[in-house]
Short mmCIF file of C-alpha atoms in Angstrom, two decimals:
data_model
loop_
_atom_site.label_atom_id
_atom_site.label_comp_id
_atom_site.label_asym_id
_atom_site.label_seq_id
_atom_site.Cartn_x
_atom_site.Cartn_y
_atom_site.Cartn_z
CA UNK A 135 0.22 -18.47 1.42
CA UNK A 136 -2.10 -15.39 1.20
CA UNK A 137 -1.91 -13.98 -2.34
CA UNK A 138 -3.97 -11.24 -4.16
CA UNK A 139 -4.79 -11.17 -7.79
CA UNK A 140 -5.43 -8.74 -9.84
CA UNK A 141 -5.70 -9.58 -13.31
CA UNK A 142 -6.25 -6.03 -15.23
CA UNK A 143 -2.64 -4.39 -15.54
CA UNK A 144 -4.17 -1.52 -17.56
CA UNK A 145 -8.21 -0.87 -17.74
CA UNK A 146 -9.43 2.59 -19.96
CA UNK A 147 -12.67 3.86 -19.64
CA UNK A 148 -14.37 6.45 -20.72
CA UNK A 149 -15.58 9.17 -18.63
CA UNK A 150 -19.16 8.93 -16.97
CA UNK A 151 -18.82 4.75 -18.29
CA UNK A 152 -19.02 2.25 -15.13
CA UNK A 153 -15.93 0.67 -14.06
CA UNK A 154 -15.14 -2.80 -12.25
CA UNK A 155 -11.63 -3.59 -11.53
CA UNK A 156 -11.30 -7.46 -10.58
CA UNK A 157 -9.69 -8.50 -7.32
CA UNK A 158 -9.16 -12.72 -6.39
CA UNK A 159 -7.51 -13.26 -3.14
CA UNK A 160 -6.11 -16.35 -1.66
CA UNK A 161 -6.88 -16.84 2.24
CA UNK A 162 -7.23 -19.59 4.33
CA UNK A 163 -9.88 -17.90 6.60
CA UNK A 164 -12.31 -15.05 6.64
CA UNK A 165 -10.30 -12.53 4.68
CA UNK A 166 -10.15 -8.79 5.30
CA UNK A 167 -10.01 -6.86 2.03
CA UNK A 168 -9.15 -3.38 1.02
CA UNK A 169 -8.97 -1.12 -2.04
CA UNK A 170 -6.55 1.57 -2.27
CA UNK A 171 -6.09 4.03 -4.77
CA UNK A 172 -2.36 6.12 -5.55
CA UNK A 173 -2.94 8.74 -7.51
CA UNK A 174 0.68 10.15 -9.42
CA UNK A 175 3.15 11.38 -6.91
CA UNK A 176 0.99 10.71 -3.99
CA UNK A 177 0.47 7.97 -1.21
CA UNK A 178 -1.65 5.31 -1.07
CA UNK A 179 -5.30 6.17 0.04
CA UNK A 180 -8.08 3.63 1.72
CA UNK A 181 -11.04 3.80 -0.74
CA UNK A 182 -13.06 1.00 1.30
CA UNK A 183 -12.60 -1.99 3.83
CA UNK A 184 -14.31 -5.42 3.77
CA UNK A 185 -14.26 -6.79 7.81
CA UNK A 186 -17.32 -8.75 8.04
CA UNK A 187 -20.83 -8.21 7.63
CA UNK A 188 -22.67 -6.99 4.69
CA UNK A 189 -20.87 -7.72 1.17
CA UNK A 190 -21.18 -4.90 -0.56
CA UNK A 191 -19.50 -1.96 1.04
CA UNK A 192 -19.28 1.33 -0.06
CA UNK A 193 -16.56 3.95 0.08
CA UNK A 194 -15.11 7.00 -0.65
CA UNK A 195 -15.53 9.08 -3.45
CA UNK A 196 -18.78 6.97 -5.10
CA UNK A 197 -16.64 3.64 -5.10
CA UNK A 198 -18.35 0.06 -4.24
CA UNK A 199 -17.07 -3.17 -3.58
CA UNK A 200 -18.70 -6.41 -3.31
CA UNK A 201 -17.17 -9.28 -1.37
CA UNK A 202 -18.58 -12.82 -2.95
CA UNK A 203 -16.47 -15.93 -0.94
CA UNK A 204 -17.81 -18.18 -3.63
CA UNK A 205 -15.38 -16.68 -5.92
CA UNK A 206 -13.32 -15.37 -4.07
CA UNK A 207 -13.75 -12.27 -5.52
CA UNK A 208 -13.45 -8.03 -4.04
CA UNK A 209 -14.20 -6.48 -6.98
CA UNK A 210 -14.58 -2.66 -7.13
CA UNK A 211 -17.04 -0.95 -8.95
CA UNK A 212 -18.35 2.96 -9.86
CA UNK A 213 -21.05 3.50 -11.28
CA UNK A 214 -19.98 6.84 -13.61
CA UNK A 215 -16.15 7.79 -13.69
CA UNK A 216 -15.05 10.70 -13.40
CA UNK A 217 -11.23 11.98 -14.95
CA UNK A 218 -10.07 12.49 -11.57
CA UNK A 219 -10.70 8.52 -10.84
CA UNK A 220 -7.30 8.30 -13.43
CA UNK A 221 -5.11 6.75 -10.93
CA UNK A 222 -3.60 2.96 -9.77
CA UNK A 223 -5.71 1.19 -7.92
CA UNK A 224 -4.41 -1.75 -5.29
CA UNK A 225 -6.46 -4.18 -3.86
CA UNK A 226 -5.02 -6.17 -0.99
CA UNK A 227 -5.57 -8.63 2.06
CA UNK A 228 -4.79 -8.56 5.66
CA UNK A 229 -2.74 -11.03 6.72
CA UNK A 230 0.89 -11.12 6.23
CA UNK A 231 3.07 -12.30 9.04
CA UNK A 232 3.63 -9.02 10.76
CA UNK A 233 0.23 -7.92 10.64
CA UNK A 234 0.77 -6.27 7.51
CA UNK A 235 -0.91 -6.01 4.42
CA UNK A 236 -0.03 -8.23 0.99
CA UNK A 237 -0.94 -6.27 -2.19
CA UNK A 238 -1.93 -7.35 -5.47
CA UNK A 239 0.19 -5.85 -8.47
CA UNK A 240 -2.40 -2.88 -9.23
CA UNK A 241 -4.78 -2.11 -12.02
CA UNK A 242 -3.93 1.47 -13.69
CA UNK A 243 -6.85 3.18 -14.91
CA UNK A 244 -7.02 5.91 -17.76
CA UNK A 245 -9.97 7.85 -18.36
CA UNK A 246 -10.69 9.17 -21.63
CA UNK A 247 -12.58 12.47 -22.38
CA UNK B 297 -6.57 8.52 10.90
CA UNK B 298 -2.85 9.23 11.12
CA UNK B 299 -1.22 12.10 8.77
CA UNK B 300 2.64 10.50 7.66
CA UNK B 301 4.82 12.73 6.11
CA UNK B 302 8.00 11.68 4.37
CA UNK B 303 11.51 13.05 3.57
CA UNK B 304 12.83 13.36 1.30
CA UNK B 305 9.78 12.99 -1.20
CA UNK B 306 12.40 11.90 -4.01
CA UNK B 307 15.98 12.11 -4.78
CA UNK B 308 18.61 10.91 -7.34
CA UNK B 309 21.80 9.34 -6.07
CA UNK B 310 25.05 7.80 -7.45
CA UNK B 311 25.47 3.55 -7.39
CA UNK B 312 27.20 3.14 -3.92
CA UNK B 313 26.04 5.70 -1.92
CA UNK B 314 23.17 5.62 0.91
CA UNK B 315 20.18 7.18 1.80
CA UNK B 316 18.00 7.88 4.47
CA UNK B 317 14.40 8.22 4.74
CA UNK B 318 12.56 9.62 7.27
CA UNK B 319 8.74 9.16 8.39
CA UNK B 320 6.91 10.94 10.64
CA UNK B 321 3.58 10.35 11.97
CA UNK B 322 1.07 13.28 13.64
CA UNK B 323 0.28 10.94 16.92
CA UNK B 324 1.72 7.86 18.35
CA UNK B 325 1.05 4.11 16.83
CA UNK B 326 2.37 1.22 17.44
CA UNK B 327 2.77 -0.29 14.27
CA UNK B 328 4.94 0.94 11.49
CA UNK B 329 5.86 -0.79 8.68
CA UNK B 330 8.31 -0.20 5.45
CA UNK B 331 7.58 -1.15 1.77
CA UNK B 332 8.96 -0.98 -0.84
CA UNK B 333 7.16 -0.17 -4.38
CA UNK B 334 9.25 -1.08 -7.36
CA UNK B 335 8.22 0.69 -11.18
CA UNK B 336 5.52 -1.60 -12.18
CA UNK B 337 4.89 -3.95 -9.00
CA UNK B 338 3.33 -3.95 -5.78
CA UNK B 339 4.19 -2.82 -2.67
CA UNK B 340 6.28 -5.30 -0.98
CA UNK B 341 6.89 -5.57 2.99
CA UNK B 342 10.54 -4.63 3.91
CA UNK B 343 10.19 -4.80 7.56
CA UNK B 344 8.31 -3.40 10.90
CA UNK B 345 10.30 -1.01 12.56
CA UNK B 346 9.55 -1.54 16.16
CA UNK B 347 10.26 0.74 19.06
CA UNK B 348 12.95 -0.15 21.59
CA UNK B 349 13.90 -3.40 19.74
CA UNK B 350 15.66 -4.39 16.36
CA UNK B 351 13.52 -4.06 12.94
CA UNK B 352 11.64 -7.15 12.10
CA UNK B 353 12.59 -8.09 8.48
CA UNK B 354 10.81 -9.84 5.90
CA UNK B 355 12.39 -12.88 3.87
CA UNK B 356 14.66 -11.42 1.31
CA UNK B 357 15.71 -7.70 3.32
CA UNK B 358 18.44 -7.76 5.24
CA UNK B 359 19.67 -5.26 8.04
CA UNK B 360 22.91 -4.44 6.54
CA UNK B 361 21.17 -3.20 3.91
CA UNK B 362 18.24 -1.49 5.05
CA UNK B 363 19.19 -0.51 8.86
CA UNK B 364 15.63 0.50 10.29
CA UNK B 365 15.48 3.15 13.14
CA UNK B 366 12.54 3.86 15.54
CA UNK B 367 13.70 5.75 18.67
CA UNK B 368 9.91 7.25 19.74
CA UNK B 369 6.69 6.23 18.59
CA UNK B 370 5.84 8.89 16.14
CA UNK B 371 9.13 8.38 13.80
CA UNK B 372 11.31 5.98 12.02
CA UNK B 373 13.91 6.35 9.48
CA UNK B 374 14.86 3.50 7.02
CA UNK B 375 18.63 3.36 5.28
CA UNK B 376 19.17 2.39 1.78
CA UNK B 377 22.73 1.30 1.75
CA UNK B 378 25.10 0.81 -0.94
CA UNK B 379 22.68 1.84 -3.56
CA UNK B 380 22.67 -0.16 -6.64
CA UNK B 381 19.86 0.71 -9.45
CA UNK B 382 18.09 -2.19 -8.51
CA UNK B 383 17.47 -0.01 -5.76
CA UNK B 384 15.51 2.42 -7.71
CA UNK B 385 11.51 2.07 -6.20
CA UNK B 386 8.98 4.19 -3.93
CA UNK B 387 9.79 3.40 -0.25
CA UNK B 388 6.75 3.79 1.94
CA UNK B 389 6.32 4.29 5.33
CA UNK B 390 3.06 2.60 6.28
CA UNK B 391 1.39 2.67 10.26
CA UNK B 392 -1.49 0.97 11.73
CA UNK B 393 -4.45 2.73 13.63
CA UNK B 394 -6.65 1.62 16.07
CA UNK B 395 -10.22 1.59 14.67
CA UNK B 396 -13.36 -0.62 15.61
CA UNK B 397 -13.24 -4.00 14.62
CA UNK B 398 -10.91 -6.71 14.94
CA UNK B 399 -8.71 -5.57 12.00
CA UNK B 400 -7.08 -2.01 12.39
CA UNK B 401 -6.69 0.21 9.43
CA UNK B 402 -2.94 1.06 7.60
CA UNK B 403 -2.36 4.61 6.59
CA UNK B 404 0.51 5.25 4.24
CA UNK B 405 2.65 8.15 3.79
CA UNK B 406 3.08 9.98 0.44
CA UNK B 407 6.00 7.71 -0.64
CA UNK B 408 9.94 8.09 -1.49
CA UNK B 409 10.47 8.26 -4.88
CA UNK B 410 14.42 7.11 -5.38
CA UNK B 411 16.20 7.00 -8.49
CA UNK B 412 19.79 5.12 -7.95
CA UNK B 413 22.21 5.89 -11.33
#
């Protein structure tokens, strides 16, 4: 069955450090990956998409992800982080049996000053 | 893109009571889906709500309990019944959008936040 892993419950950072949240998915076939990010109180909001094509894709607000099958891997990367970036981040996988998606648990991320 | 808006956006309610939640979406779609988001877990599939037809319901959710309505395609409601505080989670009301590509993207509303005492 298709599973997502995602093995940092709680990341902190400081702000303007880099950031890489980790992201393993299980899939029998070519998988379609996204990152979403829920800030407090609100919905969930598509950061970036993995179809097919190029791995590393790029998103919204400065995020990255790069898609390595070898690992089977959708990590998510920024380069500096800012305090607003202080939210939950879900990575998950197309693929569920009515077309929907299956999540992994979520990585929180704090930002410190 | 698809703009969802949900009501209520939270409430508090007594052990045995029920609740409805409604979702509405700014154009129509075909999909829409219910999750559920429990404190400190994922989001979990409760069921498509499809148009015309009975709610298709993932292993584990049950009709009785969580009676799915979808009378147009632009709105649903989903029914918490006989609350217990197991029931306490963020129910979101997801839909899918045409886009290019072979895999359409989900949009997801701002989330019930339920509290069940």
């Amino acid at each position: 069955a298709q599973s997502v892993t995602q093995p940092d419950i709680h990341i902190t950072v400081s702000e303007g450090a880099s950031l890489e949240l980790r992201c393993n998915y299980s899939y029998g076939a070519t998988p379609y990956l996204f990152w979403y990010v829920q800030s407090p109180g609100q919905g969930l909001q598509l950061l970036l998409k993995y179809f097919s094509g190029d791995t590393l894709v790029q998103g919204i607000k400065g995020f990255e992800a790069e898609f390595k099958r070898s690992q089977s891997s959708f990590n998510l990367r920024k380069p500096s982080v800012h305090w607003s970036d202080a939210a939950e981040y879900f990575c998950a996988v197309y693929g569920g049996s009515q077309g929907n998606l299956i999540f992994g648990k979520g990585t929180k991320l704090s930002v410190k000053p | 893109s698809a703009v969802i808006s949900q009501k209520p956006s939270r409430d508090i309610c007594q052990r045995g009571t029920s609740l409805t939640i409604q979702c509405q979406v700014d154009s129509q779609v075909t999909m829409m889906f219910w999750y559920r988001q429990q404190p400190g877990q994922s989001l979990t599939l409760i069921a498509t709500a499809n148009q015309g037809s009975e709610a298709t319901y993932e292993s584990g959710f049950v009709i009785d309990k969580f009676p799915i309505s979808r009378p147009n395609l632009t709105f649903s409601t989903l029914t918490v019944s006989n609350m217990s505080p197991e029931d306490s989670s963020i129910y979101l009301c997801s839909v899918e959008v045409i886009t290019s590509g072979r895999v359409n993207e989900q949009f997801f509303g701002p989330g019930t936040r339920l509290t069940v005492l």
